[in-house]
Short mmCIF file of C-alpha atoms in Angstrom, two decimals:
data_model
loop_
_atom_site.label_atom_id
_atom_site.label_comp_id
_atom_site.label_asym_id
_atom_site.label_seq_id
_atom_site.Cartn_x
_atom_site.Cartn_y
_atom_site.Cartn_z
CA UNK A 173 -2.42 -38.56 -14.92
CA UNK A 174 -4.11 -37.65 -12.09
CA UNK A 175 -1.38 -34.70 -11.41
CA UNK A 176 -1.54 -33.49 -14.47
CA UNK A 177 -5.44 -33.26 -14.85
CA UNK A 178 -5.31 -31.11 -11.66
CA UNK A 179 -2.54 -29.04 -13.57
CA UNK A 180 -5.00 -28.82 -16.20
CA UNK A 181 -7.96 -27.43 -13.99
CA UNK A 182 -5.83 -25.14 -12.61
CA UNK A 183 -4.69 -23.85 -15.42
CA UNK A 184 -8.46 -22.90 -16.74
CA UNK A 185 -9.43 -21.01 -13.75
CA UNK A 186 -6.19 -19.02 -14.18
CA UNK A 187 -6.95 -18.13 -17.55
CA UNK A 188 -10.43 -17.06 -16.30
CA UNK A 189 -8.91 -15.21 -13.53
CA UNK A 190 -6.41 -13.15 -15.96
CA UNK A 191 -9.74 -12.47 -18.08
CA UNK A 192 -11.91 -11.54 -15.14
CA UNK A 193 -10.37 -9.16 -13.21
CA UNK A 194 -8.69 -6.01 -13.59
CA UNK A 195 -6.12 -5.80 -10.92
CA UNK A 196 -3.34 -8.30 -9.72
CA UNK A 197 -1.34 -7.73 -6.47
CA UNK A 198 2.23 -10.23 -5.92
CA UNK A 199 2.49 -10.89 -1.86
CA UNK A 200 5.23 -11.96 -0.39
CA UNK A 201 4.27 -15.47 1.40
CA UNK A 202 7.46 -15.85 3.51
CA UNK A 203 7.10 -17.63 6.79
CA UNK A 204 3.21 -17.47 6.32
CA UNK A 205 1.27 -20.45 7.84
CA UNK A 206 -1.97 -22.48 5.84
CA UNK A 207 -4.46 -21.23 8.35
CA UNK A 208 -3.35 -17.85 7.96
CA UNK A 209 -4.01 -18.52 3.86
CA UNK A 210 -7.26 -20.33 4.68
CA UNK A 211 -8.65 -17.51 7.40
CA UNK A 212 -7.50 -15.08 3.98
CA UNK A 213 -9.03 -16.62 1.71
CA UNK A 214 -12.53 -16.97 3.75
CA UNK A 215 -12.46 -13.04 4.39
CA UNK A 216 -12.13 -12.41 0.59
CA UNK A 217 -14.16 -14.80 -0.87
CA UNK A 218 -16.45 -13.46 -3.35
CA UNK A 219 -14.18 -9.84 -4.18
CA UNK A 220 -10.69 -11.60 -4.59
CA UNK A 221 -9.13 -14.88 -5.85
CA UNK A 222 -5.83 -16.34 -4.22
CA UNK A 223 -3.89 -18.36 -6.26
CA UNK A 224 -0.45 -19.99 -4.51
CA UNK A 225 2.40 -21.82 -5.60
CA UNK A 226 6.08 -22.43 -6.36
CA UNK A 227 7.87 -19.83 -8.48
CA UNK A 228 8.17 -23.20 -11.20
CA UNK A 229 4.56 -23.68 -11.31
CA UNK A 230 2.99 -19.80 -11.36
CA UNK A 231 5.93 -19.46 -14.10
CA UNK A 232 4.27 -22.40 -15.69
CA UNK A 233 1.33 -20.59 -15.74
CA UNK A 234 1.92 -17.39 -16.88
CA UNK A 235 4.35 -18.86 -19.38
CA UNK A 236 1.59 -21.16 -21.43
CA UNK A 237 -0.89 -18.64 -21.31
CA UNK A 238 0.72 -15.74 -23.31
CA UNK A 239 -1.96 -14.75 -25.04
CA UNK A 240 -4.13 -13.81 -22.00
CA UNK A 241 -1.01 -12.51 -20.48
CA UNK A 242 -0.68 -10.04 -23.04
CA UNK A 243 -1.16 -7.30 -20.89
CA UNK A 244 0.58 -8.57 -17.88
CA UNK A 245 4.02 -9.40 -19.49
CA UNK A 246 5.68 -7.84 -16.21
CA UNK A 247 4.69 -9.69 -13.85
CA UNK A 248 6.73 -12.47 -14.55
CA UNK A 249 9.98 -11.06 -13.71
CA UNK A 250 8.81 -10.53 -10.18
CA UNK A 251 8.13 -14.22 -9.35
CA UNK A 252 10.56 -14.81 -7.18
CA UNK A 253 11.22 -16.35 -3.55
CA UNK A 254 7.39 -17.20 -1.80
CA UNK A 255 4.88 -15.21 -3.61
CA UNK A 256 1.60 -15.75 -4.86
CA UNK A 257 -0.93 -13.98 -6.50
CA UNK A 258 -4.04 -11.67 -5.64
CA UNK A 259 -6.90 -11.15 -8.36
CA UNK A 260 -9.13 -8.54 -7.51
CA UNK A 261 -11.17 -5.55 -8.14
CA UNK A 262 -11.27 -4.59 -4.82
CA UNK A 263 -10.02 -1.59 -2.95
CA UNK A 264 -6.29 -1.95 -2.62
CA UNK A 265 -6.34 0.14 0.68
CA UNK A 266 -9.14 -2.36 2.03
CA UNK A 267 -7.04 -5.50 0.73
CA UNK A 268 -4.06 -4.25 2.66
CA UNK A 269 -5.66 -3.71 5.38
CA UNK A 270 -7.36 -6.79 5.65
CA UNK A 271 -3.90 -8.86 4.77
CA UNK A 272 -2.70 -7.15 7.97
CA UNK A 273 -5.71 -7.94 10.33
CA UNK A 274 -4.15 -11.77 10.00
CA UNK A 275 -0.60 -10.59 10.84
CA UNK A 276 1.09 -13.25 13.34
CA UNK A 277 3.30 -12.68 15.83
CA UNK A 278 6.64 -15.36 16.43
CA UNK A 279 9.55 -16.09 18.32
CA UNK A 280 13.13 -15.66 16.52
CA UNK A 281 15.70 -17.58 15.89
CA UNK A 282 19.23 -17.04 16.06
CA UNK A 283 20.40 -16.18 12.67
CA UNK A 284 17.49 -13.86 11.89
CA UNK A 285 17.86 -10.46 10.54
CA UNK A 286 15.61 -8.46 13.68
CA UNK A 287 12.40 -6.57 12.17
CA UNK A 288 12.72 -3.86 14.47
CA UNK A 289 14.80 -2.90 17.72
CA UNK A 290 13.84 -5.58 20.50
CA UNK A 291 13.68 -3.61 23.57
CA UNK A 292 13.29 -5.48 27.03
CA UNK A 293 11.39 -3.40 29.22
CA UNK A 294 12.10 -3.18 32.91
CA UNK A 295 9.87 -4.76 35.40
CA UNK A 296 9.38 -7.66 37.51
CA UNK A 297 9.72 -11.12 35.31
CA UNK A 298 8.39 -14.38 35.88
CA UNK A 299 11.42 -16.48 36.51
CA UNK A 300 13.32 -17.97 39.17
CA UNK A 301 16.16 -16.33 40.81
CA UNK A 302 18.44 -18.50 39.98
CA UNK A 303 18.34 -17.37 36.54
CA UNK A 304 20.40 -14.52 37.64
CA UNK A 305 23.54 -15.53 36.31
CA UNK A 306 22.42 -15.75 32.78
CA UNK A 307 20.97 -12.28 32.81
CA UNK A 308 24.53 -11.18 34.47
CA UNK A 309 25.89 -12.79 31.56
CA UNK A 310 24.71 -10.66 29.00
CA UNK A 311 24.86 -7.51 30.92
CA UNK A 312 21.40 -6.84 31.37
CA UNK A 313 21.15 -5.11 35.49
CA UNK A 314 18.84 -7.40 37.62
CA UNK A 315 17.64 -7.65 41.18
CA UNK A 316 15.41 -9.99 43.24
CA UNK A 317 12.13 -8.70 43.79
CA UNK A 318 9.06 -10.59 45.16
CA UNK A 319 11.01 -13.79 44.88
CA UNK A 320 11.08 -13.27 41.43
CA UNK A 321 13.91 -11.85 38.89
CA UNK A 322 13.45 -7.78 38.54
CA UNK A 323 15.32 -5.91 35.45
CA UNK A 324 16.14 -2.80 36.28
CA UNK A 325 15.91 0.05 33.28
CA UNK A 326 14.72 -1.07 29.60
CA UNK A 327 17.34 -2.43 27.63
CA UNK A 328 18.08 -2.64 23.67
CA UNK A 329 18.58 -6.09 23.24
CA UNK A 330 19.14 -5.69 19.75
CA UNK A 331 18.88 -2.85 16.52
CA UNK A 332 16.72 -3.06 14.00
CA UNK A 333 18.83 -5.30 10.92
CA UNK A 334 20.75 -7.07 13.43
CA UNK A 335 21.12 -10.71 13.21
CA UNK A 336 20.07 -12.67 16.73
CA UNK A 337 22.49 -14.93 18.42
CA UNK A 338 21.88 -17.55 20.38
CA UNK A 339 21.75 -15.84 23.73
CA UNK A 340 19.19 -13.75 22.65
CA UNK A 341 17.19 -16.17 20.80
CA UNK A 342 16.97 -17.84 24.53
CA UNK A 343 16.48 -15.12 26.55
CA UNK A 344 13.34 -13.57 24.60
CA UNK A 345 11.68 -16.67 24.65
CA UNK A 346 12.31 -17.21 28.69
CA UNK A 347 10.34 -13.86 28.28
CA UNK A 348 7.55 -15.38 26.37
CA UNK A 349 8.17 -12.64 23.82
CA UNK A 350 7.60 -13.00 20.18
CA UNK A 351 9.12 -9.55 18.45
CA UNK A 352 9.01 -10.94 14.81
CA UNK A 353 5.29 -10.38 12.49
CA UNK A 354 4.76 -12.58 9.60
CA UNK A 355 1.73 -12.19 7.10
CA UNK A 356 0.97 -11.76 3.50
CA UNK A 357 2.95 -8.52 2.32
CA UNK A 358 1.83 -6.80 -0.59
CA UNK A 359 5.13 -6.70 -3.00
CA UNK A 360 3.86 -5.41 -6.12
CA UNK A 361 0.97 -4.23 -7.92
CA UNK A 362 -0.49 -4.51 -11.67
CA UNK A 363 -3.50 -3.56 -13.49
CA UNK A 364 -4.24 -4.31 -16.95
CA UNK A 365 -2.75 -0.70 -18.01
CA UNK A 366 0.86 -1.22 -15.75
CA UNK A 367 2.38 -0.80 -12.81
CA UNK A 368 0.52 0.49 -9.99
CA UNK A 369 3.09 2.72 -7.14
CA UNK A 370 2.67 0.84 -3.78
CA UNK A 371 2.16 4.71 -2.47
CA UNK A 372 -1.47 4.46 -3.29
CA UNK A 373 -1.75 2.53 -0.31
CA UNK A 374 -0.95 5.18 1.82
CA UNK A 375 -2.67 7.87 0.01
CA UNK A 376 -5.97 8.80 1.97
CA UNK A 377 -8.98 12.27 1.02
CA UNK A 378 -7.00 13.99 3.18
CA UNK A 379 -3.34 13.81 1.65
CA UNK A 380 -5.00 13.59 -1.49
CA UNK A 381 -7.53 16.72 -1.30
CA UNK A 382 -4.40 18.76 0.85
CA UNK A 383 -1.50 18.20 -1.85
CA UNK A 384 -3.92 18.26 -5.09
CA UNK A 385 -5.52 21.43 -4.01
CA UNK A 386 -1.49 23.29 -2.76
CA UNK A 387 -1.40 22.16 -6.52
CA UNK A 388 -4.14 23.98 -8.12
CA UNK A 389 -3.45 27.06 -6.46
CA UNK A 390 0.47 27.15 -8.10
CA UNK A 391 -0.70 26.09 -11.08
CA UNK A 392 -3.55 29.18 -10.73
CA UNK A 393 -0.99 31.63 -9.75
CA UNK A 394 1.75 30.80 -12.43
CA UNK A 395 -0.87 31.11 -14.85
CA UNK A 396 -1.65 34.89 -13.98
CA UNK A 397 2.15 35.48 -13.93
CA UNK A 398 2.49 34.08 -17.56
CA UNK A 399 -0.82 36.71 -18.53
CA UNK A 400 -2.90 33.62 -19.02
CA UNK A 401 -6.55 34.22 -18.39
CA UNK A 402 -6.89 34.75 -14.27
CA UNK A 403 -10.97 34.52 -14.37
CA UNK A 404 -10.04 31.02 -12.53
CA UNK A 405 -8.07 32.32 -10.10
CA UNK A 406 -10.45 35.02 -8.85
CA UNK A 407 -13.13 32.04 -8.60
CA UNK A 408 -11.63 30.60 -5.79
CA UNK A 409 -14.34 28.21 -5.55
CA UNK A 410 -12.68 26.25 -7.82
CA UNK A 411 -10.58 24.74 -5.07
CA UNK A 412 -13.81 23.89 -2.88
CA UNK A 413 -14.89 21.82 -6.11
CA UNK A 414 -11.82 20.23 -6.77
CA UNK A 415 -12.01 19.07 -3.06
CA UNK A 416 -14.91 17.77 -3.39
CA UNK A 417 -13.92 15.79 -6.85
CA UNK A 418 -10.74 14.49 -5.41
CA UNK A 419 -12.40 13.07 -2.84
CA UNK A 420 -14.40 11.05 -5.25
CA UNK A 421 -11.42 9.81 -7.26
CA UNK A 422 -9.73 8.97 -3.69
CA UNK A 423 -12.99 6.62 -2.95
CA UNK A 424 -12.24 3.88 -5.74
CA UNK A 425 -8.37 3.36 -4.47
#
C-alpha cells in the first residue's frame, strides 16, 4: 500500500508538471552519482523540476496520463537506457550550462569505450623506480630522474573509441589520472509544439545576428534580380534593425 500511495503522489505532481511547463529536456543519467542529482537539483530549484526513474516507471507515467500527454506523444519513444526528465521554462543554453558545471571526472576501467585520446604527458612521475619494468612493458620510453620514474616524450596511450585493457586501466590510475567525464547530458528536447534541434544550444547573438543578416542581404539581392521592389535594398538599414531584432529573439533561447 504504502508503495503504491507514493506511486500515486508521484503520479499527481507529474501531471502538474506536464500542465505547468512548456519545455521538457530527456538527459542521459549514465554513470551519474546521487550527489551530483542532489547538488542539480538545489541549483535549479524554483526554474526547473527533475523527475528520475527507471525506463518501466517514467513509461508508467507517461503511459496513464495520455490525456495530458497529448502534446508530448514523442517523448516516449526516447525512454530508453538511464534518462530522466527536465521540466522547465528556463533558458536551454543556461540549463546546459549549468548541467555541465557538475561534470565529474573518473578513472576507467578496462572494457570502456575511451571518451577522448588519453595522452600521457612527459615529465617526472611520482613513482618508484622499480616500476620501470612495467612502463618497459608497454613501450612507453622512461628514465630515472630525481630518484623518481621520468617519461620521456608524450605518449598516446589510447584513441578516442578505443576500448581500455587492463594495462592501461592500471597504469592511468598509478598516474592518479581520471580521463573519463560523467554528468547529466542533454539527449533530447521537446516543447509543447515538437521537437526542439539540440543546435540551439550552440547558437549564440553572434552566429545568430552573422548568418541571419548574410541571409537578408541574398534574399535582398535576389529580389532586385527577379524586378521585385528594391526600395529595401537601398535602405540598408534594414540589416542594422534586423541585428538588433535577432538579438532579441536570441535572448529567450
Amino acid at each position: 500500500p504504502g508503495m503504491r500511495s507514493n506511486r500515486k503522489k508521484v503520479a499527481q505532481k507529474f501531471i502538474s508538471l506536464l500542465n505547468s511547463y512548456d519545455t521538457m529536456v530527456i538527459v542521459n543519467m549514465n554513470n551519474i552519482r546521487s550527489k551530483q542529482i542532489h547538488d542539480i537539483r538545489k541549483h535549479l530549484r524554483g526554474t526547473s523540476e527533475i523527475v528520475v526513474g527507471k525506463k518501466s516507471f517514467l513509461s508508467y507515467l507517461l503511459q496513464n496520463n495520455k490525456l495530458e500527454m497529448s502534446r508530448w506523444m514523442s517523448v516516449k519513444e526516447y525512454l530508453s537506457d538511464n534518462i530522466g526528465l527536465i521540466f522547465t521554462n528556463s533558458n536551454l543554453k543556461i540549463l546546459n550550462e549549468t548541467f555541465k558545471q557538475y561534470f565529474l571526472t573518473s578513472f576507467v576501467n578496462a572494457g570502456e569505450i575511451a571518451q577522448r585520446n588519453i595522452i600521457i604527458k612527459k615529465g617526472i612521475k611520482n613513482l618508484s623506480p622499480s616500476q620501470t619494468p612495467f612502463f618497459q612493458a608497454l613501450g612507453i620510453p622512461t628514465r630515472i630522474s630525481k630518484s623518481s620514474i621520468e617519461i620521456i616524450e608524450d605518449i598516446l596511450l589510447v584513441s578516442k573509441n578505443q576500448t581500455l585493457n587492463k594495462s592501461q586501466e592500471v597504469l592511468l590510475k598509478k598516474l592518479d589520472i581520471k580521463p573519463h567525464k560523467y554528468g547529466v547530458k542533454i539527449k533530447k528536447i521537446f516543447s509543447s509544439k515538437g521537437e526542439i534541434n539540440l543546435k540551439i544550444l550552440q547558437m549564440n547573438n553572434n552566429n545568430l545576428t552573422t548568418n541571419t543578416g548574410f541571409l537578408l542581404k541574398q534574399f535582398l539581392k535576389h529580389s532586385c534580380f527577379n524586378g521585385l521592389s528594391c526600395s529595401m535594398w537601398k535602405n540598408y538599414n534594414i540589416l542594422s534593425c534586423s541585428s538588433t531584432m535577432l538579438r532579441i529573439i536570441a535572448s529567450f533561447y
